[in-house]
């Protein structure tokens, strides 16, 4: 993971290698916030193996929303790990 751009309302992060399922889960959590202008990732080229995730907010700090989404996913996975099948 490499931060490409970090501003108050904009965060761009590069992932090499990347897991599309994990990035989709993070993106879903981010969209739960009402302050999102845009959020998503672009795969630059399948052979290169890089995804660029871009988060743009209306007023809140992008880094804060990113970290909140990761914390929420961490809790979800911890809860799921405690359940037995």
PDB file of N, CA and C in Angstrom:
ATOM      1  N   UNK A   1       0.848  -1.172   0.000  1.00  0.00           N
ATOM      2  CA  UNK A   1       0.000   0.000   0.000  1.00  0.00           C
ATOM      3  C   UNK A   1       0.895   1.236   0.000  1.00  0.00           C
ATOM      4  N   UNK A   2       0.581   2.170  -0.892  1.00  0.00           N
ATOM      5  CA  UNK A   2       1.341   3.412  -0.988  1.00  0.00           C
ATOM      6  C   UNK A   2       0.367   4.575  -1.141  1.00  0.00           C
ATOM      7  N   UNK A   3       0.519   5.586  -0.298  1.00  0.00           N
ATOM      8  CA  UNK A   3      -0.331   6.771  -0.398  1.00  0.00           C
ATOM      9  C   UNK A   3       0.180   7.631  -1.548  1.00  0.00           C
ATOM     10  N   UNK A   4      -0.697   7.878  -2.502  1.00  0.00           N
ATOM     11  CA  UNK A   4      -0.354   8.698  -3.666  1.00  0.00           C
ATOM     12  C   UNK A   4      -0.650  10.163  -3.377  1.00  0.00           C
ATOM     13  N   UNK A   5      -1.808  10.410  -2.745  1.00  0.00           N
ATOM     14  CA  UNK A   5      -2.222  11.774  -2.440  1.00  0.00           C
ATOM     15  C   UNK A   5      -3.050  11.761  -1.166  1.00  0.00           C
ATOM     16  N   UNK A   6      -2.734  12.679  -0.255  1.00  0.00           N
ATOM     17  CA  UNK A   6      -3.502  12.789   0.986  1.00  0.00           C
ATOM     18  C   UNK A   6      -3.765  14.263   1.248  1.00  0.00           C
ATOM     19  N   UNK A   7      -5.028  14.651   1.049  1.00  0.00           N
ATOM     20  CA  UNK A   7      -5.475  16.006   1.331  1.00  0.00           C
ATOM     21  C   UNK A   7      -6.683  15.893   2.249  1.00  0.00           C
ATOM     22  N   UNK A   8      -7.204  17.014   2.701  1.00  0.00           N
ATOM     23  CA  UNK A   8      -8.340  16.965   3.622  1.00  0.00           C
ATOM     24  C   UNK A   8      -9.506  16.177   3.029  1.00  0.00           C
ATOM     25  N   UNK A   9      -9.890  16.479   1.817  1.00  0.00           N
ATOM     26  CA  UNK A   9     -11.076  15.865   1.215  1.00  0.00           C
ATOM     27  C   UNK A   9     -10.749  14.816   0.153  1.00  0.00           C
ATOM     28  N   UNK A  10      -9.487  14.464   0.007  1.00  0.00           N
ATOM     29  CA  UNK A  10      -9.095  13.516  -1.039  1.00  0.00           C
ATOM     30  C   UNK A  10      -8.014  12.577  -0.524  1.00  0.00           C
ATOM     31  N   UNK A  11      -8.221  11.287  -0.796  1.00  0.00           N
ATOM     32  CA  UNK A  11      -7.221  10.280  -0.464  1.00  0.00           C
ATOM     33  C   UNK A  11      -7.090   9.346  -1.661  1.00  0.00           C
ATOM     34  N   UNK A  12      -5.858   9.163  -2.136  1.00  0.00           N
ATOM     35  CA  UNK A  12      -5.573   8.220  -3.226  1.00  0.00           C
ATOM     36  C   UNK A  12      -4.508   7.260  -2.727  1.00  0.00           C
ATOM     37  N   UNK A  13      -4.825   5.958  -2.843  1.00  0.00           N
ATOM     38  CA  UNK A  13      -3.925   4.927  -2.343  1.00  0.00           C
ATOM     39  C   UNK A  13      -3.713   3.880  -3.428  1.00  0.00           C
ATOM     40  N   UNK A  14      -2.470   3.472  -3.603  1.00  0.00           N
ATOM     41  CA  UNK A  14      -2.121   2.430  -4.568  1.00  0.00           C
ATOM     42  C   UNK A  14      -1.923   1.112  -3.828  1.00  0.00           C
ATOM     43  N   UNK A  15      -2.468   0.037  -4.390  1.00  0.00           N
ATOM     44  CA  UNK A  15      -2.306  -1.303  -3.826  1.00  0.00           C
ATOM     45  C   UNK A  15      -1.641  -2.199  -4.859  1.00  0.00           C
ATOM     46  N   UNK A  16      -0.488  -2.780  -4.491  1.00  0.00           N
ATOM     47  CA  UNK A  16       0.235  -3.749  -5.326  1.00  0.00           C
ATOM     48  C   UNK A  16       0.775  -4.820  -4.406  1.00  0.00           C
ATOM     49  N   UNK A  17       0.424  -6.027  -4.448  1.00  0.00           N
ATOM     50  CA  UNK A  17      -0.745  -6.567  -5.139  1.00  0.00           C
ATOM     51  C   UNK A  17      -2.010  -6.133  -4.412  1.00  0.00           C
ATOM     52  N   UNK A  18      -3.152  -6.517  -4.929  1.00  0.00           N
ATOM     53  CA  UNK A  18      -4.402  -6.110  -4.306  1.00  0.00           C
ATOM     54  C   UNK A  18      -5.389  -7.266  -4.305  1.00  0.00           C
ATOM     55  N   UNK A  19      -6.354  -7.162  -3.399  1.00  0.00           N
ATOM     56  CA  UNK A  19      -7.448  -8.130  -3.309  1.00  0.00           C
ATOM     57  C   UNK A  19      -8.727  -7.363  -3.620  1.00  0.00           C
ATOM     58  N   UNK A  20      -9.321  -7.653  -4.758  1.00  0.00           N
ATOM     59  CA  UNK A  20     -10.502  -6.914  -5.199  1.00  0.00           C
ATOM     60  C   UNK A  20     -11.658  -7.067  -4.214  1.00  0.00           C
ATOM     61  N   UNK A  21     -11.808  -8.241  -3.618  1.00  0.00           N
ATOM     62  CA  UNK A  21     -12.880  -8.456  -2.643  1.00  0.00           C
ATOM     63  C   UNK A  21     -12.722  -7.566  -1.423  1.00  0.00           C
ATOM     64  N   UNK A  22     -11.493  -7.439  -0.929  1.00  0.00           N
ATOM     65  CA  UNK A  22     -11.238  -6.582   0.226  1.00  0.00           C
ATOM     66  C   UNK A  22     -11.486  -5.116  -0.117  1.00  0.00           C
ATOM     67  N   UNK A  23     -11.033  -4.684  -1.287  1.00  0.00           N
ATOM     68  CA  UNK A  23     -11.263  -3.291  -1.686  1.00  0.00           C
ATOM     69  C   UNK A  23     -12.753  -3.007  -1.870  1.00  0.00           C
ATOM     70  N   UNK A  24     -13.507  -3.980  -2.368  1.00  0.00           N
ATOM     71  CA  UNK A  24     -14.962  -3.812  -2.476  1.00  0.00           C
ATOM     72  C   UNK A  24     -15.600  -3.683  -1.099  1.00  0.00           C
ATOM     73  N   UNK A  25     -15.140  -4.478  -0.138  1.00  0.00           N
ATOM     74  CA  UNK A  25     -15.679  -4.406   1.223  1.00  0.00           C
ATOM     75  C   UNK A  25     -15.386  -3.043   1.852  1.00  0.00           C
ATOM     76  N   UNK A  26     -14.171  -2.549   1.670  1.00  0.00           N
ATOM     77  CA  UNK A  26     -13.816  -1.217   2.187  1.00  0.00           C
ATOM     78  C   UNK A  26     -14.685  -0.155   1.524  1.00  0.00           C
ATOM     79  N   UNK A  27     -14.853  -0.250   0.227  1.00  0.00           N
ATOM     80  CA  UNK A  27     -15.662   0.720  -0.505  1.00  0.00           C
ATOM     81  C   UNK A  27     -17.115   0.717  -0.016  1.00  0.00           C
ATOM     82  N   UNK A  28     -17.677  -0.472   0.218  1.00  0.00           N
ATOM     83  CA  UNK A  28     -19.050  -0.560   0.738  1.00  0.00           C
ATOM     84  C   UNK A  28     -19.178   0.133   2.087  1.00  0.00           C
ATOM     85  N   UNK A  29     -18.197  -0.069   2.964  1.00  0.00           N
ATOM     86  CA  UNK A  29     -18.226   0.583   4.283  1.00  0.00           C
ATOM     87  C   UNK A  29     -18.107   2.100   4.137  1.00  0.00           C
ATOM     88  N   UNK A  30     -17.262   2.546   3.242  1.00  0.00           N
ATOM     89  CA  UNK A  30     -17.081   3.985   3.032  1.00  0.00           C
ATOM     90  C   UNK A  30     -18.391   4.628   2.594  1.00  0.00           C
ATOM     91  N   UNK A  31     -19.120   3.966   1.697  1.00  0.00           N
ATOM     92  CA  UNK A  31     -20.371   4.535   1.189  1.00  0.00           C
ATOM     93  C   UNK A  31     -21.462   4.608   2.255  1.00  0.00           C
ATOM     94  N   UNK A  32     -21.275   3.966   3.412  1.00  0.00           N
ATOM     95  CA  UNK A  32     -22.239   4.090   4.508  1.00  0.00           C
ATOM     96  C   UNK A  32     -22.203   5.487   5.122  1.00  0.00           C
ATOM     97  N   UNK A  33     -21.124   6.213   4.902  1.00  0.00           N
ATOM     98  CA  UNK A  33     -21.018   7.588   5.384  1.00  0.00           C
ATOM     99  C   UNK A  33     -21.812   8.506   4.460  1.00  0.00           C
ATOM    100  N   UNK A  34     -22.448   9.493   5.029  1.00  0.00           N
ATOM    101  CA  UNK A  34     -23.259  10.433   4.249  1.00  0.00           C
ATOM    102  C   UNK A  34     -22.403  11.521   3.589  1.00  0.00           C
ATOM    103  N   UNK A  35     -21.132  11.597   3.945  1.00  0.00           N
ATOM    104  CA  UNK A  35     -20.270  12.694   3.510  1.00  0.00           C
ATOM    105  C   UNK A  35     -19.422  12.354   2.278  1.00  0.00           C
ATOM    106  N   UNK A  36     -19.780  11.315   1.560  1.00  0.00           N
ATOM    107  CA  UNK A  36     -18.964  10.856   0.440  1.00  0.00           C
ATOM    108  C   UNK A  36     -19.383  11.536  -0.861  1.00  0.00           C
ATOM    109  N   UNK A  37     -18.411  12.094  -1.544  1.00  0.00           N
ATOM    110  CA  UNK A  37     -18.648  12.645  -2.881  1.00  0.00           C
ATOM    111  C   UNK A  37     -18.401  11.556  -3.925  1.00  0.00           C
ATOM    112  N   UNK A  38     -17.292  10.831  -3.768  1.00  0.00           N
ATOM    113  CA  UNK A  38     -17.013   9.691  -4.645  1.00  0.00           C
ATOM    114  C   UNK A  38     -16.053   8.738  -3.940  1.00  0.00           C
ATOM    115  N   UNK A  39     -16.182   7.462  -4.284  1.00  0.00           N
ATOM    116  CA  UNK A  39     -15.315   6.448  -3.701  1.00  0.00           C
ATOM    117  C   UNK A  39     -15.284   5.248  -4.633  1.00  0.00           C
ATOM    118  N   UNK A  40     -14.112   4.707  -4.831  1.00  0.00           N
ATOM    119  CA  UNK A  40     -13.985   3.523  -5.662  1.00  0.00           C
ATOM    120  C   UNK A  40     -12.533   3.277  -6.022  1.00  0.00           C
ATOM    121  N   UNK A  41     -12.323   2.204  -6.767  1.00  0.00           N
ATOM    122  CA  UNK A  41     -10.963   1.904  -7.182  1.00  0.00           C
ATOM    123  C   UNK A  41     -10.940   1.529  -8.652  1.00  0.00           C
ATOM    124  N   UNK A  42      -9.790   1.742  -9.238  1.00  0.00           N
ATOM    125  CA  UNK A  42      -9.577   1.441 -10.648  1.00  0.00           C
ATOM    126  C   UNK A  42      -8.373   0.511 -10.746  1.00  0.00           C
ATOM    127  N   UNK A  43      -8.542  -0.548 -11.515  1.00  0.00           N
ATOM    128  CA  UNK A  43      -7.436  -1.459 -11.775  1.00  0.00           C
ATOM    129  C   UNK A  43      -6.711  -0.916 -13.003  1.00  0.00           C
ATOM    130  N   UNK A  44      -5.455  -0.533 -12.809  1.00  0.00           N
ATOM    131  CA  UNK A  44      -4.725   0.137 -13.889  1.00  0.00           C
ATOM    132  C   UNK A  44      -4.524  -0.773 -15.094  1.00  0.00           C
ATOM    133  N   UNK A  45      -4.149  -2.020 -14.837  1.00  0.00           N
ATOM    134  CA  UNK A  45      -3.984  -3.007 -15.911  1.00  0.00           C
ATOM    135  C   UNK A  45      -3.868  -4.375 -15.242  1.00  0.00           C
ATOM    136  N   UNK A  46      -4.611  -5.367 -15.727  1.00  0.00           N
ATOM    137  CA  UNK A  46      -4.589  -6.686 -15.075  1.00  0.00           C
ATOM    138  C   UNK A  46      -3.194  -7.296 -14.940  1.00  0.00           C
ATOM    139  N   UNK A  47      -2.320  -7.071 -15.908  1.00  0.00           N
ATOM    140  CA  UNK A  47      -0.982  -7.653 -15.853  1.00  0.00           C
ATOM    141  C   UNK A  47      -0.053  -6.913 -14.900  1.00  0.00           C
ATOM    142  N   UNK A  48      -0.326  -5.643 -14.662  1.00  0.00           N
ATOM    143  CA  UNK A  48       0.505  -4.857 -13.749  1.00  0.00           C
ATOM    144  C   UNK A  48       0.174  -5.205 -12.303  1.00  0.00           C
ATOM    145  N   UNK A  49      -1.087  -5.501 -12.041  1.00  0.00           N
ATOM    146  CA  UNK A  49      -1.492  -5.883 -10.695  1.00  0.00           C
ATOM    147  C   UNK A  49      -1.540  -4.731  -9.717  1.00  0.00           C
ATOM    148  N   UNK A  50      -2.060  -3.589 -10.154  1.00  0.00           N
ATOM    149  CA  UNK A  50      -2.159  -2.415  -9.285  1.00  0.00           C
ATOM    150  C   UNK A  50      -3.584  -1.880  -9.309  1.00  0.00           C
ATOM    151  N   UNK A  51      -4.070  -1.516  -8.128  1.00  0.00           N
ATOM    152  CA  UNK A  51      -5.368  -0.861  -8.008  1.00  0.00           C
ATOM    153  C   UNK A  51      -5.145   0.493  -7.345  1.00  0.00           C
ATOM    154  N   UNK A  52      -5.804   1.513  -7.866  1.00  0.00           N
ATOM    155  CA  UNK A  52      -5.745   2.860  -7.294  1.00  0.00           C
ATOM    156  C   UNK A  52      -7.108   3.140  -6.673  1.00  0.00           C
ATOM    157  N   UNK A  53      -7.125   3.299  -5.350  1.00  0.00           N
ATOM    158  CA  UNK A  53      -8.361   3.596  -4.626  1.00  0.00           C
ATOM    159  C   UNK A  53      -8.422   5.105  -4.416  1.00  0.00           C
ATOM    160  N   UNK A  54      -9.552   5.710  -4.777  1.00  0.00           N
ATOM    161  CA  UNK A  54      -9.745   7.151  -4.623  1.00  0.00           C
ATOM    162  C   UNK A  54     -10.972   7.408  -3.766  1.00  0.00           C
ATOM    163  N   UNK A  55     -10.795   8.220  -2.745  1.00  0.00           N
ATOM    164  CA  UNK A  55     -11.877   8.611  -1.839  1.00  0.00           C
ATOM    165  C   UNK A  55     -11.937  10.129  -1.808  1.00  0.00           C
ATOM    166  N   UNK A  56     -13.101  10.679  -2.134  1.00  0.00           N
ATOM    167  CA  UNK A  56     -13.308  12.130  -2.109  1.00  0.00           C
ATOM    168  C   UNK A  56     -14.525  12.413  -1.226  1.00  0.00           C
ATOM    169  N   UNK A  57     -14.356  13.308  -0.254  1.00  0.00           N
ATOM    170  CA  UNK A  57     -15.433  13.635   0.675  1.00  0.00           C
ATOM    171  C   UNK A  57     -15.971  15.036   0.417  1.00  0.00           C
ATOM    172  N   UNK A  58     -17.144  15.302   0.984  1.00  0.00           N
ATOM    173  CA  UNK A  58     -17.745  16.636   0.851  1.00  0.00           C
ATOM    174  C   UNK A  58     -17.124  17.605   1.852  1.00  0.00           C
ATOM    175  N   UNK A  59     -17.044  17.196   3.121  1.00  0.00           N
ATOM    176  CA  UNK A  59     -16.500  18.110   4.123  1.00  0.00           C
ATOM    177  C   UNK A  59     -15.602  17.419   5.152  1.00  0.00           C
ATOM    178  N   UNK A  60     -15.887  16.172   5.489  1.00  0.00           N
ATOM    179  CA  UNK A  60     -15.074  15.469   6.485  1.00  0.00           C
ATOM    180  C   UNK A  60     -13.709  15.112   5.918  1.00  0.00           C
ATOM    181  N   UNK A  61     -12.780  14.857   6.827  1.00  0.00           N
ATOM    182  CA  UNK A  61     -11.439  14.465   6.418  1.00  0.00           C
ATOM    183  C   UNK A  61     -11.470  13.054   5.826  1.00  0.00           C
ATOM    184  N   UNK A  62     -10.945  12.898   4.628  1.00  0.00           N
ATOM    185  CA  UNK A  62     -10.968  11.610   3.923  1.00  0.00           C
ATOM    186  C   UNK A  62     -10.254  10.525   4.725  1.00  0.00           C
ATOM    187  N   UNK A  63      -9.132  10.873   5.335  1.00  0.00           N
ATOM    188  CA  UNK A  63      -8.367   9.904   6.128  1.00  0.00           C
ATOM    189  C   UNK A  63      -9.213   9.350   7.270  1.00  0.00           C
ATOM    190  N   UNK A  64     -10.010  10.192   7.895  1.00  0.00           N
ATOM    191  CA  UNK A  64     -10.866   9.779   9.006  1.00  0.00           C
ATOM    192  C   UNK A  64     -11.927   8.780   8.545  1.00  0.00           C
ATOM    193  N   UNK A  65     -12.536   9.040   7.401  1.00  0.00           N
ATOM    194  CA  UNK A  65     -13.558   8.126   6.871  1.00  0.00           C
ATOM    195  C   UNK A  65     -12.917   6.801   6.472  1.00  0.00           C
ATOM    196  N   UNK A  66     -11.740   6.848   5.865  1.00  0.00           N
ATOM    197  CA  UNK A  66     -11.007   5.634   5.494  1.00  0.00           C
ATOM    198  C   UNK A  66     -10.732   4.781   6.740  1.00  0.00           C
ATOM    199  N   UNK A  67     -10.188   5.419   7.783  1.00  0.00           N
ATOM    200  CA  UNK A  67      -9.860   4.694   9.010  1.00  0.00           C
ATOM    201  C   UNK A  67     -11.104   4.141   9.693  1.00  0.00           C
ATOM    202  N   UNK A  68     -12.202   4.883   9.679  1.00  0.00           N
ATOM    203  CA  UNK A  68     -13.459   4.401  10.267  1.00  0.00           C
ATOM    204  C   UNK A  68     -13.975   3.174   9.524  1.00  0.00           C
ATOM    205  N   UNK A  69     -13.861   3.179   8.208  1.00  0.00           N
ATOM    206  CA  UNK A  69     -14.302   2.029   7.411  1.00  0.00           C
ATOM    207  C   UNK A  69     -13.472   0.795   7.751  1.00  0.00           C
ATOM    208  N   UNK A  70     -12.164   0.964   7.887  1.00  0.00           N
ATOM    209  CA  UNK A  70     -11.300  -0.165   8.239  1.00  0.00           C
ATOM    210  C   UNK A  70     -11.603  -0.679   9.643  1.00  0.00           C
ATOM    211  N   UNK A  71     -11.830   0.227  10.589  1.00  0.00           N
ATOM    212  CA  UNK A  71     -12.187  -0.185  11.953  1.00  0.00           C
ATOM    213  C   UNK A  71     -13.494  -0.964  11.966  1.00  0.00           C
ATOM    214  N   UNK A  72     -14.463  -0.511  11.194  1.00  0.00           N
ATOM    215  CA  UNK A  72     -15.757  -1.187  11.120  1.00  0.00           C
ATOM    216  C   UNK A  72     -15.611  -2.590  10.529  1.00  0.00           C
ATOM    217  N   UNK A  73     -14.822  -2.724   9.480  1.00  0.00           N
ATOM    218  CA  UNK A  73     -14.575  -4.043   8.882  1.00  0.00           C
ATOM    219  C   UNK A  73     -13.852  -4.966   9.859  1.00  0.00           C
ATOM    220  N   UNK A  74     -12.915  -4.412  10.594  1.00  0.00           N
ATOM    221  CA  UNK A  74     -12.180  -5.202  11.586  1.00  0.00           C
ATOM    222  C   UNK A  74     -13.146  -5.783  12.616  1.00  0.00           C
ATOM    223  N   UNK A  75     -14.093  -4.972  13.083  1.00  0.00           N
ATOM    224  CA  UNK A  75     -15.100  -5.446  14.042  1.00  0.00           C
ATOM    225  C   UNK A  75     -15.990  -6.512  13.417  1.00  0.00           C
ATOM    226  N   UNK A  76     -16.397  -6.300  12.165  1.00  0.00           N
ATOM    227  CA  UNK A  76     -17.238  -7.283  11.473  1.00  0.00           C
ATOM    228  C   UNK A  76     -16.533  -8.630  11.360  1.00  0.00           C
ATOM    229  N   UNK A  77     -15.257  -8.614  10.967  1.00  0.00           N
ATOM    230  CA  UNK A  77     -14.508  -9.860  10.815  1.00  0.00           C
ATOM    231  C   UNK A  77     -14.255 -10.526  12.165  1.00  0.00           C
ATOM    232  N   UNK A  78     -13.992  -9.736  13.205  1.00  0.00           N
ATOM    233  CA  UNK A  78     -13.779 -10.304  14.539  1.00  0.00           C
ATOM    234  C   UNK A  78     -15.048 -10.983  15.032  1.00  0.00           C
ATOM    235  N   UNK A  79     -16.189 -10.358  14.789  1.00  0.00           N
ATOM    236  CA  UNK A  79     -17.471 -10.942  15.187  1.00  0.00           C
ATOM    237  C   UNK A  79     -17.742 -12.233  14.418  1.00  0.00           C
ATOM    238  N   UNK A  80     -17.466 -12.231  13.133  1.00  0.00           N
ATOM    239  CA  UNK A  80     -17.682 -13.430  12.313  1.00  0.00           C
ATOM    240  C   UNK A  80     -16.746 -14.559  12.733  1.00  0.00           C
ATOM    241  N   UNK A  81     -15.523 -14.218  13.123  1.00  0.00           N
ATOM    242  CA  UNK A  81     -14.551 -15.235  13.522  1.00  0.00           C
ATOM    243  C   UNK A  81     -14.952 -15.934  14.819  1.00  0.00           C
ATOM    244  N   UNK A  82     -15.727 -15.263  15.663  1.00  0.00           N
ATOM    245  CA  UNK A  82     -16.164 -15.850  16.937  1.00  0.00           C
ATOM    246  C   UNK A  82     -17.302 -16.843  16.761  1.00  0.00           C
ATOM    247  N   UNK A  83     -18.009 -16.756  15.657  1.00  0.00           N
ATOM    248  CA  UNK A  83     -19.153 -17.639  15.429  1.00  0.00           C
ATOM    249  C   UNK A  83     -18.679 -18.981  14.897  1.00  0.00           C
ATOM    250  N   UNK A  84     -19.258 -20.035  15.447  1.00  0.00           N
ATOM    251  CA  UNK A  84     -18.921 -21.397  15.016  1.00  0.00           C
ATOM    252  C   UNK A  84     -19.994 -21.901  14.070  1.00  0.00           C
ATOM    253  N   UNK A  85     -19.598 -22.673  13.087  1.00  0.00           N
ATOM    254  CA  UNK A  85     -20.551 -23.279  12.153  1.00  0.00           C
ATOM    255  C   UNK A  85     -20.960 -24.637  12.642  1.00  0.00           C
TER     256      UNK A  85
END
